[in-house]
Coordinates of C-alpha atoms and ligand atoms in Angstrom, one line a residue:
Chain K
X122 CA 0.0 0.0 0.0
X123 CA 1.0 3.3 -1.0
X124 CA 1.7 5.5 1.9
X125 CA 1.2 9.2 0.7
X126 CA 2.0 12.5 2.1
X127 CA 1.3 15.9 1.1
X128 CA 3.9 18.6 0.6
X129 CA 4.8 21.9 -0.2
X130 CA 8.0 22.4 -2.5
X131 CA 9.9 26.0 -3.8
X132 CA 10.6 25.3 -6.9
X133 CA 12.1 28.3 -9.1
X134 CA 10.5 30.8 -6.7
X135 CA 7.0 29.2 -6.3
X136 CA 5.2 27.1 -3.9
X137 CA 4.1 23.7 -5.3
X138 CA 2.1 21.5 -3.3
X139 CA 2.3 17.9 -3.8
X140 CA 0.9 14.6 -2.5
X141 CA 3.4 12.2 -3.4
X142 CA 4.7 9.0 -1.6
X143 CA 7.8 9.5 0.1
X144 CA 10.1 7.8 -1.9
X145 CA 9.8 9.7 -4.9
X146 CA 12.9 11.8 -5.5
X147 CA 13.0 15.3 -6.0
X148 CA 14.1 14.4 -9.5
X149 CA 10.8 12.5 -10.4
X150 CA 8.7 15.1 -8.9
X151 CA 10.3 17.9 -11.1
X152 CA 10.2 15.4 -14.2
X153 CA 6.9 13.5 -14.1
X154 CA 4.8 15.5 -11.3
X155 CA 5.9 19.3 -12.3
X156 CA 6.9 18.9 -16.1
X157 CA 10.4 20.4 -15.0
X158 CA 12.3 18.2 -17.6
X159 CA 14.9 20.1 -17.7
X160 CA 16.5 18.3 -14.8
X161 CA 18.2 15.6 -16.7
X162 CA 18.3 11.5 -15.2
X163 CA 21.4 9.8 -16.4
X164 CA 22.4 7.4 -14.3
X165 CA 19.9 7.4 -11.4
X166 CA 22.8 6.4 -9.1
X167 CA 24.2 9.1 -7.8
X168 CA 27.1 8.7 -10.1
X169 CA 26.6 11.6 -13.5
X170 CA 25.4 14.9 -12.1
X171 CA 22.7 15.3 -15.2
X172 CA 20.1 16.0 -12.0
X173 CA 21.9 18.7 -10.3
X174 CA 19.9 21.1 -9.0
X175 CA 20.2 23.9 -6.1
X176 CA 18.6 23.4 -2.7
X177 CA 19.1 26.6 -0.3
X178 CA 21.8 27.9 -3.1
X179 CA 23.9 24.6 -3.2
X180 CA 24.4 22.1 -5.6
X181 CA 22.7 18.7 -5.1
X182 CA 21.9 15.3 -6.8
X183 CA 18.3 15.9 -7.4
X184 CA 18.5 11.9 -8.2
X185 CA 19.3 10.9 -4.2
X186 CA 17.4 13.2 -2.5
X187 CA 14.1 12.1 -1.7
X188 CA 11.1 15.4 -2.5
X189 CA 10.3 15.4 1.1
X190 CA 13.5 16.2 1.8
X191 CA 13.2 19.3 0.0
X192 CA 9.8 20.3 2.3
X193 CA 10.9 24.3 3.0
X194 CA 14.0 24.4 1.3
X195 CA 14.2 26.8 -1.8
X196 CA 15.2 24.6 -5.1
X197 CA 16.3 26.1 -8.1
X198 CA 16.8 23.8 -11.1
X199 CA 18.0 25.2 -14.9
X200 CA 14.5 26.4 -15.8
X201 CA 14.9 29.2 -12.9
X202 CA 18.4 30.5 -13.8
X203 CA 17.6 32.8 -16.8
X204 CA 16.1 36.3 -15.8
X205 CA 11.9 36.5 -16.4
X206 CA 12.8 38.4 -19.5
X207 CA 14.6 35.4 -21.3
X208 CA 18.0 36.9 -20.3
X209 CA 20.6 34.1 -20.1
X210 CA 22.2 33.6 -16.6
X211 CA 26.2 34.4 -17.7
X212 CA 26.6 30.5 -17.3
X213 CA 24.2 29.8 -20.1
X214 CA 25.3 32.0 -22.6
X215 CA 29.0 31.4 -21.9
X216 CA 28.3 27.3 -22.7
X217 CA 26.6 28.7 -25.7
X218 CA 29.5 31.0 -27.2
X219 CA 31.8 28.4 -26.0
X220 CA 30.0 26.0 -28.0
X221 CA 30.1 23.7 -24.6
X222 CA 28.3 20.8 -25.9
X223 CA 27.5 18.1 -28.4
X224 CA 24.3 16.4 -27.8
X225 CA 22.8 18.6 -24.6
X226 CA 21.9 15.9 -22.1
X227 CA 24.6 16.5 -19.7
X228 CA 24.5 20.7 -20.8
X229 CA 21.6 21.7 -17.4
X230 CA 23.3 19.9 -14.7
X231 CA 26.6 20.9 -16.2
X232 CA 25.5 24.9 -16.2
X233 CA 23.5 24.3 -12.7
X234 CA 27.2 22.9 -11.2
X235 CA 29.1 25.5 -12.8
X236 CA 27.0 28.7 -11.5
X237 CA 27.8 26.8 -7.7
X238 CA 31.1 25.9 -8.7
X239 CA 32.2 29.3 -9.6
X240 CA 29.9 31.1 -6.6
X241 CA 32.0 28.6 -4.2
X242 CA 35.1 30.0 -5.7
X243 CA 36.7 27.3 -7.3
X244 CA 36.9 28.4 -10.5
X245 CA 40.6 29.7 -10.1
X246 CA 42.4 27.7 -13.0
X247 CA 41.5 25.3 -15.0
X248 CA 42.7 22.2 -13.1
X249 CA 40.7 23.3 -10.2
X250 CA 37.8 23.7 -12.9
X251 CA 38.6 19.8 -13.7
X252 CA 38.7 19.1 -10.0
X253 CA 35.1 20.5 -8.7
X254 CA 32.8 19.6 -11.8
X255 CA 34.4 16.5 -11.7
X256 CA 31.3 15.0 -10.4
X257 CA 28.9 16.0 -13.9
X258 CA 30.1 13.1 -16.5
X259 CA 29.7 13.9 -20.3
X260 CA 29.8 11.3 -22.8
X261 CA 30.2 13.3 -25.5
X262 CA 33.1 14.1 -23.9
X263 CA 32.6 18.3 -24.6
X264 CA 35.0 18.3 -21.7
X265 CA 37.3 21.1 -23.0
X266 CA 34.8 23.5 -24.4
X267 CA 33.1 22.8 -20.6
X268 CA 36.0 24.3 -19.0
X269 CA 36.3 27.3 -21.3
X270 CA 32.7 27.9 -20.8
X271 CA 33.3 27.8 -17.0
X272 CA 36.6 30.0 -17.0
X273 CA 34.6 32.7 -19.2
X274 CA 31.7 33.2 -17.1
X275 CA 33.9 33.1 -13.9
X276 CA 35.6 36.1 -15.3
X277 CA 32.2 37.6 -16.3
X278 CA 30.7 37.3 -13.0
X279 CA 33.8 38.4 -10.7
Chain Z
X183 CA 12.4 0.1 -4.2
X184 CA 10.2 -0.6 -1.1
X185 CA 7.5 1.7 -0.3
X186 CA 8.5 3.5 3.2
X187 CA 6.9 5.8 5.4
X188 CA 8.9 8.8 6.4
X189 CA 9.4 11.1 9.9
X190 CA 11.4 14.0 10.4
X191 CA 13.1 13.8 13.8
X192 CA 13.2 16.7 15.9
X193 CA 15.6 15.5 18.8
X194 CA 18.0 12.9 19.3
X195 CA 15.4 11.4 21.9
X196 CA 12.9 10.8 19.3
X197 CA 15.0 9.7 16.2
X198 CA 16.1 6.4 18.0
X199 CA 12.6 6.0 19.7
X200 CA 11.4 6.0 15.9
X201 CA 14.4 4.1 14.7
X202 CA 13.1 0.9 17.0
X203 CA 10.2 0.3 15.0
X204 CA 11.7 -2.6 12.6
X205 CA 12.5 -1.5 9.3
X206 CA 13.1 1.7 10.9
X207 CA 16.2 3.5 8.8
X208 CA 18.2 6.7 10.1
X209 CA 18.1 8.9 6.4
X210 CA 20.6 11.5 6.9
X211 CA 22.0 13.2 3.4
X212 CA 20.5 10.2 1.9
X213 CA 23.7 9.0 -1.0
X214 CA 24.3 5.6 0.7
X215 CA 20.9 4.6 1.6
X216 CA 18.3 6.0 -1.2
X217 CA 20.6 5.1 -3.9
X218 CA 21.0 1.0 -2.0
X219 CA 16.9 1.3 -1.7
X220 CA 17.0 1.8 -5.3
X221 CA 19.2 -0.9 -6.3
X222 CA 16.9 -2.9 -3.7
X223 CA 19.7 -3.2 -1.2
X224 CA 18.0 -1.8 1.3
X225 CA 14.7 -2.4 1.8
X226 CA 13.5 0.0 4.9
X227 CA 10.1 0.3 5.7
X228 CA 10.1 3.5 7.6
X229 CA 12.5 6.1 7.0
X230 CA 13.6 8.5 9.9
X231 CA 15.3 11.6 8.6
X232 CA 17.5 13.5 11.3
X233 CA 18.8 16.0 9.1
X234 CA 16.4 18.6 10.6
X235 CA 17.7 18.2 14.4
X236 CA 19.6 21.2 15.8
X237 CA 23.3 21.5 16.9
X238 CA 24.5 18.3 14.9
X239 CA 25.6 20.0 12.5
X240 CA 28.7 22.2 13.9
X241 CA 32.4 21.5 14.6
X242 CA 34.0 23.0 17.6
X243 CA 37.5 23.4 18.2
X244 CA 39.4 23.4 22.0
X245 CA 42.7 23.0 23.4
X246 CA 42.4 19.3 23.6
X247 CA 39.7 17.8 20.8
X248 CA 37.5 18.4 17.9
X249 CA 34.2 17.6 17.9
X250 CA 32.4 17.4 14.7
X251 CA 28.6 17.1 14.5
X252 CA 27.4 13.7 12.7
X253 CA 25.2 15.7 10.4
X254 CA 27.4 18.0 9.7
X255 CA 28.1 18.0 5.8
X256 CA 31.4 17.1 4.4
X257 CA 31.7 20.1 2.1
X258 CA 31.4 22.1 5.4
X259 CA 33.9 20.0 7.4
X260 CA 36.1 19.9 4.6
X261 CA 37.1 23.6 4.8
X262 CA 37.1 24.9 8.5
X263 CA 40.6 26.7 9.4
X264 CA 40.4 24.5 12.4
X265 CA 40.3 21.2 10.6
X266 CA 42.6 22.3 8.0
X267 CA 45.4 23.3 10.3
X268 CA 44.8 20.8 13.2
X269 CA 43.8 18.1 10.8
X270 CA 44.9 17.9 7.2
X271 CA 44.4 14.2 6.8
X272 CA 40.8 14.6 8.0
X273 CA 40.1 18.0 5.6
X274 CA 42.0 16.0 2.6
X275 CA 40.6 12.4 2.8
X276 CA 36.8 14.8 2.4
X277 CA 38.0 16.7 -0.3
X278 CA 38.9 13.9 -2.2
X279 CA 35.9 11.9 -1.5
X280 CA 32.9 11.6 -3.9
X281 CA 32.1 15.0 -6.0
X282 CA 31.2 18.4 -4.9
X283 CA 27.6 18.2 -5.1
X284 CA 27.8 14.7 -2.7
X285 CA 30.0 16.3 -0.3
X286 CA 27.5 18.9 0.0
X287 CA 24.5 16.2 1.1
X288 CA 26.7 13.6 2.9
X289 CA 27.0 13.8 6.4
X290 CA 29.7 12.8 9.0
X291 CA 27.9 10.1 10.5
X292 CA 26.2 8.6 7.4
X293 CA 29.8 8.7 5.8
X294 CA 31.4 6.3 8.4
X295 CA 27.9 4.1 7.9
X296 CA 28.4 4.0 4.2
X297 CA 28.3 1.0 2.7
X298 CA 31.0 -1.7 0.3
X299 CA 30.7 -1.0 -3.4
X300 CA 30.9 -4.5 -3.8
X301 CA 29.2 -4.6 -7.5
X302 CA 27.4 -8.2 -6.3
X303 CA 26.9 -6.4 -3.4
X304 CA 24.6 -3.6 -5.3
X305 CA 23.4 -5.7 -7.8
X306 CA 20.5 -8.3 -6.3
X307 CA 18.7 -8.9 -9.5
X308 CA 21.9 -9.9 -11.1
X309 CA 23.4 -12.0 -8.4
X310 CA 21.7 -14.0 -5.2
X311 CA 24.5 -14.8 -3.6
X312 CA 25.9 -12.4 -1.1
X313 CA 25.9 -13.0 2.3
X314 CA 26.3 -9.5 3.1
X315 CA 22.8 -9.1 2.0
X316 CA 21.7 -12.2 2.4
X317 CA 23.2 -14.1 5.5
X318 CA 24.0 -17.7 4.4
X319 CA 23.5 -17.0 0.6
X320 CA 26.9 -17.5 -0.7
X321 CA 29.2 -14.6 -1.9
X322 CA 28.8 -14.3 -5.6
X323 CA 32.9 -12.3 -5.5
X324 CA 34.8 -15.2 -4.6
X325 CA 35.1 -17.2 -7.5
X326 CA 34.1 -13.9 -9.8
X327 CA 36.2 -10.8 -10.9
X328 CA 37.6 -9.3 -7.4
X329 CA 39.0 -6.4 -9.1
X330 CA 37.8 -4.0 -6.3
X331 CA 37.9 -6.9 -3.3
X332 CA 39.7 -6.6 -0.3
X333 CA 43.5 -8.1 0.3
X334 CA 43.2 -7.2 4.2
X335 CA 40.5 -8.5 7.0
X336 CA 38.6 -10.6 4.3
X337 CA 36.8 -13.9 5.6
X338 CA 35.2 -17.1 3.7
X339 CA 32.3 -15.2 3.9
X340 CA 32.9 -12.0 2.3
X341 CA 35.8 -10.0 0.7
X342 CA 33.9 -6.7 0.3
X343 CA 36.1 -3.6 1.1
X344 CA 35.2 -0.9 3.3
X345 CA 35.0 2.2 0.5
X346 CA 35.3 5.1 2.5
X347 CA 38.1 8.1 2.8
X348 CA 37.3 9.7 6.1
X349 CA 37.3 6.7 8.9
X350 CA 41.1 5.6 7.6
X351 CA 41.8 9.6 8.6
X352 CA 40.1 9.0 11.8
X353 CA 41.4 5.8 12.0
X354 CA 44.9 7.2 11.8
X355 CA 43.7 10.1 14.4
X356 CA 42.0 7.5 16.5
X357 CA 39.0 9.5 17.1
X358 CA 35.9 8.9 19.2
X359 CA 32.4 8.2 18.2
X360 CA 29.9 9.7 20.2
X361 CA 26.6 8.2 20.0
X362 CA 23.3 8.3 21.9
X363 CA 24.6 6.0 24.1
X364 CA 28.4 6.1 24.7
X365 CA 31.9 6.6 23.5
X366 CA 33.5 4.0 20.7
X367 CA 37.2 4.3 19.2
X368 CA 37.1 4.1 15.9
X369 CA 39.3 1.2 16.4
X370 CA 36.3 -0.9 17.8
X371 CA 33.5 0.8 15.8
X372 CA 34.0 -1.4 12.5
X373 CA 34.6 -4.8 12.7
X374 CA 35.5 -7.8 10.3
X375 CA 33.3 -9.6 8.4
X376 CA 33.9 -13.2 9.8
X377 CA 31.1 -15.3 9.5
X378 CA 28.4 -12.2 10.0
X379 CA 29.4 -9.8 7.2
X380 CA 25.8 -8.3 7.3
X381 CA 27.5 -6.4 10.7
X382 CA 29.8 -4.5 9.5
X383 CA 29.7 -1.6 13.1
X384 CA 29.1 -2.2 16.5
X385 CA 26.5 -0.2 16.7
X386 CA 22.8 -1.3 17.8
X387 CA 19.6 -1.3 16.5
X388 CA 18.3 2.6 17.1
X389 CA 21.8 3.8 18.1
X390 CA 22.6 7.1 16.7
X391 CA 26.3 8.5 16.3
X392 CA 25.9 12.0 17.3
X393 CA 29.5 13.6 16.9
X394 CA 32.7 12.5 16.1
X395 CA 36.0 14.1 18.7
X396 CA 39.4 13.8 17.4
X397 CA 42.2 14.4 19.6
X398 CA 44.6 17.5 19.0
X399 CA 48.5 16.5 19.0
X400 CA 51.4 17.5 17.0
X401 CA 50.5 14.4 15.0
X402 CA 47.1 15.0 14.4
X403 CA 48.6 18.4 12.6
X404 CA 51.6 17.1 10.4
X405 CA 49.2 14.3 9.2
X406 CA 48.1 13.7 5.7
X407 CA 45.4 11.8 3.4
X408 CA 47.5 10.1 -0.1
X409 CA 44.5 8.6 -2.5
X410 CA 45.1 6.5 -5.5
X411 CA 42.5 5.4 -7.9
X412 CA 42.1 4.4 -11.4
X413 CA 40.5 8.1 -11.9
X414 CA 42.2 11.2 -11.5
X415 CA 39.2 13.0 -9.6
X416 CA 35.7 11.2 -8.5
X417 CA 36.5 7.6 -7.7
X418 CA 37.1 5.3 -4.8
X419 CA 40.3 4.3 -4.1
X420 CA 42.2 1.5 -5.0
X421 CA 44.7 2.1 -2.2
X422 CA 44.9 5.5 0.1
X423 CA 47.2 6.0 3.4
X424 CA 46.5 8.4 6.1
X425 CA 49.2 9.1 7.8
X426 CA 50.2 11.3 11.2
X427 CA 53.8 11.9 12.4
X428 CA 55.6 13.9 15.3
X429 CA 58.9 14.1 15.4
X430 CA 61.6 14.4 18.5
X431 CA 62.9 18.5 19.3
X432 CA 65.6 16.9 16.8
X433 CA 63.7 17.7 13.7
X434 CA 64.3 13.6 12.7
X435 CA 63.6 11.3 15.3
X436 CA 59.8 10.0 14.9
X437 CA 59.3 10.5 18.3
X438 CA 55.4 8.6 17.3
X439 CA 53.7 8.2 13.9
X440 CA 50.3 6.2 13.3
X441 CA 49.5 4.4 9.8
X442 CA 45.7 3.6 8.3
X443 CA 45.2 1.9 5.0
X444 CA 42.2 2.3 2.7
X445 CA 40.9 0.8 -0.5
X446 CA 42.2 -2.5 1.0
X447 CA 40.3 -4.3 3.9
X448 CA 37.2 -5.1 4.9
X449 CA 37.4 -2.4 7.5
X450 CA 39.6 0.9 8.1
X451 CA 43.2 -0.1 8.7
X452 CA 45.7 0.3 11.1
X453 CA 49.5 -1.0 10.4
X454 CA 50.8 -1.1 13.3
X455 CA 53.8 -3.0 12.1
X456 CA 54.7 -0.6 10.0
X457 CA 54.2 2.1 13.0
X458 CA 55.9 0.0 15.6
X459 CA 59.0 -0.7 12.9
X460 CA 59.6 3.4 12.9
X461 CA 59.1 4.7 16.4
X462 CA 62.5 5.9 17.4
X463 CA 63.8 5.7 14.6
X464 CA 66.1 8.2 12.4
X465 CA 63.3 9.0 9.2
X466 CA 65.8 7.9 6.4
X467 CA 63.8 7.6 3.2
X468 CA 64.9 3.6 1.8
X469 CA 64.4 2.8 5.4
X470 CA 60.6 3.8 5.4
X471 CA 60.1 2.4 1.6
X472 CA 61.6 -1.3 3.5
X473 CA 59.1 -0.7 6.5
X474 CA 56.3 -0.2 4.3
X475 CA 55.7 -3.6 2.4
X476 CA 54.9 -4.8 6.6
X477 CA 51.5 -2.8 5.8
X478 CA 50.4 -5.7 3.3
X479 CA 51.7 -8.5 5.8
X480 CA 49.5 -11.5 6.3
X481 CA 47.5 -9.8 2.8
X482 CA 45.6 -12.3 0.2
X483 CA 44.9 -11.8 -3.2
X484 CA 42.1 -12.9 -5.0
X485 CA 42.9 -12.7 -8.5
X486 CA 42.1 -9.5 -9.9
X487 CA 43.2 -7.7 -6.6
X488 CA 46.3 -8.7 -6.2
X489 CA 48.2 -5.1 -8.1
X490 CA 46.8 -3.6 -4.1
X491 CA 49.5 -5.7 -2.5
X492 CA 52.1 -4.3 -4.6
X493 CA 50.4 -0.9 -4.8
X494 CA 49.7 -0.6 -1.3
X495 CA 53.7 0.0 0.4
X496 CA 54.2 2.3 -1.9
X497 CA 51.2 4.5 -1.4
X498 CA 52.3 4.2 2.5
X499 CA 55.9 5.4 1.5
X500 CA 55.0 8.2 -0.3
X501 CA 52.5 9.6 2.5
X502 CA 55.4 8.9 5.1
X503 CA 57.7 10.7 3.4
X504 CA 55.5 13.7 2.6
X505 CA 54.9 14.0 6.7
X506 CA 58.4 13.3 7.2
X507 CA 59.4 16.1 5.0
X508 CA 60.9 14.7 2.4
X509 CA 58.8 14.9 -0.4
Ligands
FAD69 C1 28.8 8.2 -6.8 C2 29.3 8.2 -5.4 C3 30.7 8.4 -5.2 C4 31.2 8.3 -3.9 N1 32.5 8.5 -3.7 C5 33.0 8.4 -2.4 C6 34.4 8.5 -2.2 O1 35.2 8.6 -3.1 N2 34.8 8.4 -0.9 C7 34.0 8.3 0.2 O2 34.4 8.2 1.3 N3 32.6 8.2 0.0 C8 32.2 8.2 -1.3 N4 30.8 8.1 -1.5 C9 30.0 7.7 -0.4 C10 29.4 8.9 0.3 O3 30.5 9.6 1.0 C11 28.4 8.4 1.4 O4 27.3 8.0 0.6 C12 27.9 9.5 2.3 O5 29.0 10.0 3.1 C13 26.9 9.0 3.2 O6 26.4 10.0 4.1 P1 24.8 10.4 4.1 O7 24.7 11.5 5.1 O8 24.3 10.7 2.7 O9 24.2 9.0 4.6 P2 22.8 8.3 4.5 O10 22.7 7.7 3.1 O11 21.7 9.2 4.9 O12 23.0 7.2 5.5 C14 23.9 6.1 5.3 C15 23.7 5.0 6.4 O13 24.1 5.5 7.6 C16 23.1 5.5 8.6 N5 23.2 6.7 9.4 C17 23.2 8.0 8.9 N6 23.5 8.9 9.8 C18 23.6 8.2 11.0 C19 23.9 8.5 12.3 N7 24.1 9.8 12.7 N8 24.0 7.5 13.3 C20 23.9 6.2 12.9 N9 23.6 5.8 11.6 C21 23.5 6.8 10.7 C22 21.8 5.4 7.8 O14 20.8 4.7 8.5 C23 22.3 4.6 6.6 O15 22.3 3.2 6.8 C24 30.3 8.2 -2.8 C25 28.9 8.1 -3.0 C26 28.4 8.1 -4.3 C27 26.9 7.9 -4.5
SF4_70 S1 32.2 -9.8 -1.2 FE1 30.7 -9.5 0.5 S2 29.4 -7.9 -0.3 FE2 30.5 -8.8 -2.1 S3 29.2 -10.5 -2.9 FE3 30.6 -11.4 -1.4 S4 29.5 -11.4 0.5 FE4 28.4 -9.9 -0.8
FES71 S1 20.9 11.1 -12.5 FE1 21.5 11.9 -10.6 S2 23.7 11.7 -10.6 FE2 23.1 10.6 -12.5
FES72 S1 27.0 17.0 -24.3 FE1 26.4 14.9 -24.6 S2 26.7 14.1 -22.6 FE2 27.6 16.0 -22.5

C-alpha cells in the first residue's frame, strides 16, 4: 500500500504542493509531477550529475534526494536561472559562445554545477575547474569547451 | 524500491525511539541509503530523517579535541581553518571523497555508515548470492572478478572492502564516536566480516552516532590523506594511506607516527607493524620504503586484486615521506 504525504515544495521561486509517496525523489517530482524536464536523469545512481539542482543555493543530486527532503528548502533547477525576460544567466550563454556541448543531455546539470562551482570560488584555474565539476560526466566528452565555458563566465561574474 | 513511510526527527530522543520500529532506517543526506533502496539493497520500511535536528551539524574546536557534528556535511567539514590546520588528513581524505555536489549532502555520520561498493553487493537482480545481504547466501565475489575486493580482513564469507576516505583519517587520528549511548574508538567501531558480514559496526539497533572528537597533537597536525584510484578525480580508491607523524625537538627522530590503510580491507586499517618498525627511529627515506611492504603482511589476493599488494607499500611510502618532510 502506498503510503502518501502531502507537501509543499519552492521550486524556481514558487510554492508547489504535492501529494506524493515519500520515496519519490526530488528528480521525479520535477520530471513527471511538475513537467520540469529540464533536470536531466542519467544514471539514477548518484554517479553523473545530469540532475543537479540547487537546494538553499547549493548544488545537489536531485536523483538521491528524496522530494520530502526538500519540504521548506528553496530549489532552483535550470529552468529558474535565466532572468523572467529570457536573459541568459552568464553561465548559459558562456556554454553557448563556447560551443560547450555536443548532444545537450549533460549541458543543465553541467550549467547548474558551474554557476555553484564558480559562486564557491573554485573556479581559479583550469585544473581546479577539472577538479570541482568532476562530479557532472559527459559522454560526449565536450570536456574542454566545458571548461572554457566555466573560466569565461567566472571572469564575467567576478 | 520498497514503499516506506517517512518522519522528520526533531531531537535525538525521538529519532532512535522512531528508529526501534523494525524497518526503521536513520536517512541522513540520503547517497548511501536512497541510492542501496534503489538498487533494492535496502529495503526500509520506515525512513527516519534527522537531518532537521539542531546542533549536529557544527564543529567545535578546543585546546584538547575536535568535535564534529554527525550531520554536519562534508563540504562544510572539509574547509574549517580548524580542521585544516589541526587536521589535514581529516580535511583532505573529504575533499577527495565523492564530488562536490555529494560532499554537500553527505553527512559525517552517514559517511562512516556507508556501505562496500561490492558490484554483487549492489546488484540483487543480477546476483543472489551475497551473504552480506543475504546471510547464508553464498558470496557471488569469490570465484568472480575481485577487481575491487579486499586483500586485508577478508573472511570465507565475504571480501567486500570498506570504501570510505574519512574513517582511515580518523582511524589514523584515532577518534571517538559519540553516539546516543556512549563513546566508541574508531578502532572498535568497524569490525570484520567473519562469519556475520551483514554487521559490519558495533553499533545497535536505534543507536545514533551524534559527533565524532578527534584528539589534537602534534601528529594529528603534520598528518596527511595520499588517495590512488584508477580516476584522477571522482572515484574510490584503489589504495589510500592516512598518515600522522611527530617528530623528537631533533627535527628527525619520529618521536610517534600512526599508519591507516584504505581501498584494502574489509574495515579501516591500522599498520601497526609498520608504525611499531619506525618509532625511534632516524626518518631515512629507503628505510621507510623497506618498512612499508609490513602494511600488506599476512594480505591475500584474490585474482584480480592482487596489483593492491604491490600498490599498497608504496602508497604508504610516499604519504610517510610527505609527513616526514621529504617529499
Ligand atoms: C557516486 C558516489 C561516489 C562516492 N565516492 C566516495 C568516495 O570517493 N569516498 C567516500 O568516502 N565516499 C564516497 N561516496 C559515499 C558517500 O560519501 C556516502 O554515501 C555518504 O557519506 C553517506 O552520508 P549520508 O549522510 O548521505 O548518509 P545516508 O545515506 O543518509 O545514511 C547512510 C547510512 O548511515 C546510517 N546513518 C546515517 N546517519 C547516521 C547517524 N548519525 N548515526 C547512525 N547511523 C546513521 C543510515 O541509516 C544509513 O544506513 C560516494 C557516493 C556516491 C553515490
Ligand atoms: S564480497 Fe561480500 S558484499 Fe560482495 S558479494 Fe561477497 S558477500 Fe556480498
Ligand atoms: S541522474 Fe543523478 S547523478 Fe546521475
Ligand atoms: S554533451 Fe552529450 S553528454 Fe555532455
Amino acid at each position: 500500500m502506498a503510503t502518501l504525504r502531502s507537501m509543499e515544495l519552492e521550486i524556481n521561486g514558487r510554492q508547489h504542493a504535492l501529494t506524493l509517496e515519500p520515496r519519490v525523489t526530488l528528480l521525479d517530482a520535477l520530471r513527471e509531477h511538475l513537467g520540469l524536464t529540464g533536470t536531466k536523469k542519467g544514471c539514477d545512481q548518484g554517479q553523473c550529475g545530469a540532475c543537479t539542482v540547487h537546494v538553499d543555493g547549493e548544488r545537489v543530486l536531485a536523483c538521491l534526494t528524496l522530494a520530502v527532503q526538500a519540504e521548506g528548502r528553496k530549489v532552483t533547477t535550470i529552468e529558474g536561472l535565466a532572468q523572467a525576460d529570457g536573459a541568459l544567466h552568464p553561465v548559459q550563454a558562456a556554454f553557448v559562445e563556447e560551443d560547450a556541448f555536443q548532444c545537450g543531455y549533460c549541458t543543465p546539470g553541467q550549467i547548474m554545477s558551474a554557476v555553484a562551482c564558480i559562486r564557491e570560488g573554485h573556479a581559479g584555474s583550469d585544473e581546479e575547474i577539472r577538479e570541482y565539476m568532476a562530479g557532472n560526466l559527459c559522454r560526449c566528452g565536450a570536456y574542454p569547451n566545458i571548461v572554457s565555458a566555466v573560466r569565461k563566465a567566472a571572469k564575467e561574474v567576478a | 524500491m520498497n514503499d516506506f513511510g517517512y518522519s522528520r526527527a526533531a531531537s535525538i530522543d525521538e529519532a532512535v525511539a522512531l528508529a526501534r520500529q523494525p524497518g526503521a532506517m536513520l536517512l541522513a543526506g540520503g547517497t548511501t541509503l536512497v541510492d542501496l533502496s534503489k538498487c533494492d539493497v535496502a529495503r526500509p520500511n520506515a525512513l527516519v530523517d534527522i537531518s532537521r535536528i539542531p546542533g549536529l551539524d557544527e564543529v567545535r574546536l578546543d585546546e584538547d579535541n575536535a568535535a564534529i557534528g554527525a550531520l554536519a556535511t562534508m563540504s562544510h567539514v572539509a574547509v574549517q581553518a580548524g580542521i585544516r590546520e589541526n587536521f589535514p588528513a581529516i580535511s583532505e581524505s573529504l575533499l577527495l571523497a565523492a564530488s562536490a555536489q555529494l560532499r554537500n549532502m553527505a553527512t559525517i555520520g552517514g559517511n562512516l555508515m556507508q556501505r562496500t561498493r561490492c558490484v554483487y553487493f549492489r546488484d540483487p537482480a543480477g546476483y543472489s548470492a551475497c551473504n552480506k545481504r543475504d546471510p547464508g547466501s553464498g558470496c557471488a565475489a569469490l570465484g568472480g572478478i575481485a577487481h575491487d575486493h579486499a586483500v586485508l580482513g577478508a573472511s570465507d564469507a565475504c571480501i567486500a572492502v570498506y570504501p570510505g576516505d574519512l574513517a582511515v583519517a580518523l582511524t589514523a587520528l584515532e577518534a571517538v564516536v559519540r553516539t546516543n549511548l556512549r563513546e566508541i574508538q574508531i578502532r572498535d567501531f568497524f569490525v570484520e566480516p567473519g562469519d556475520t558480514p551483514q554487521r559490519e559496526t558495533v553499533l545497535e539497533p536505534g543507536e545514533m552516532i551524534t559527533e565524532i572528537i578527534v584528539p589534537r597533537s602534534p601528529l594529528s597536525a603534520n598528518s596527511t590523506y595520499l588517495k590512488v584510484r584508477e580516476r584522477k578525480s571522482y572515484e574510490f580508491a584503489s589504495a589510500s594511506a592516512a598518515v600522522g607523524l611527530a617528530f623528537e625537538a631533533d627535527g628527525r627522530t619520529i618521536r610517534d607516527i600512526h599508519v591507516a590503510l584504505g581501498g584494502l580491507a574489509t574495515k579501516p586499517w591500522r599498520a601497526l607493524a609498520v608504525e611499531e618498525a619506525l618509532r625511534g627511529k632516524i626518518i631515512d627515506e629507503q628505510a621507510i620504503r623497506d618498512v612499508s611492504r609490513l602494511a600488506v603482511e599476512g594480505a591475500v589476493a584474490q585474482g584480480a586484486n592482487a596489483y593492491k599488494i604491490e600498490l599498497a607499500p608504496r602508497v604508504v611510502a610516499r604519504a610517510i615521506l610527505k609527513v616526514g618532510g621529504i617529499q
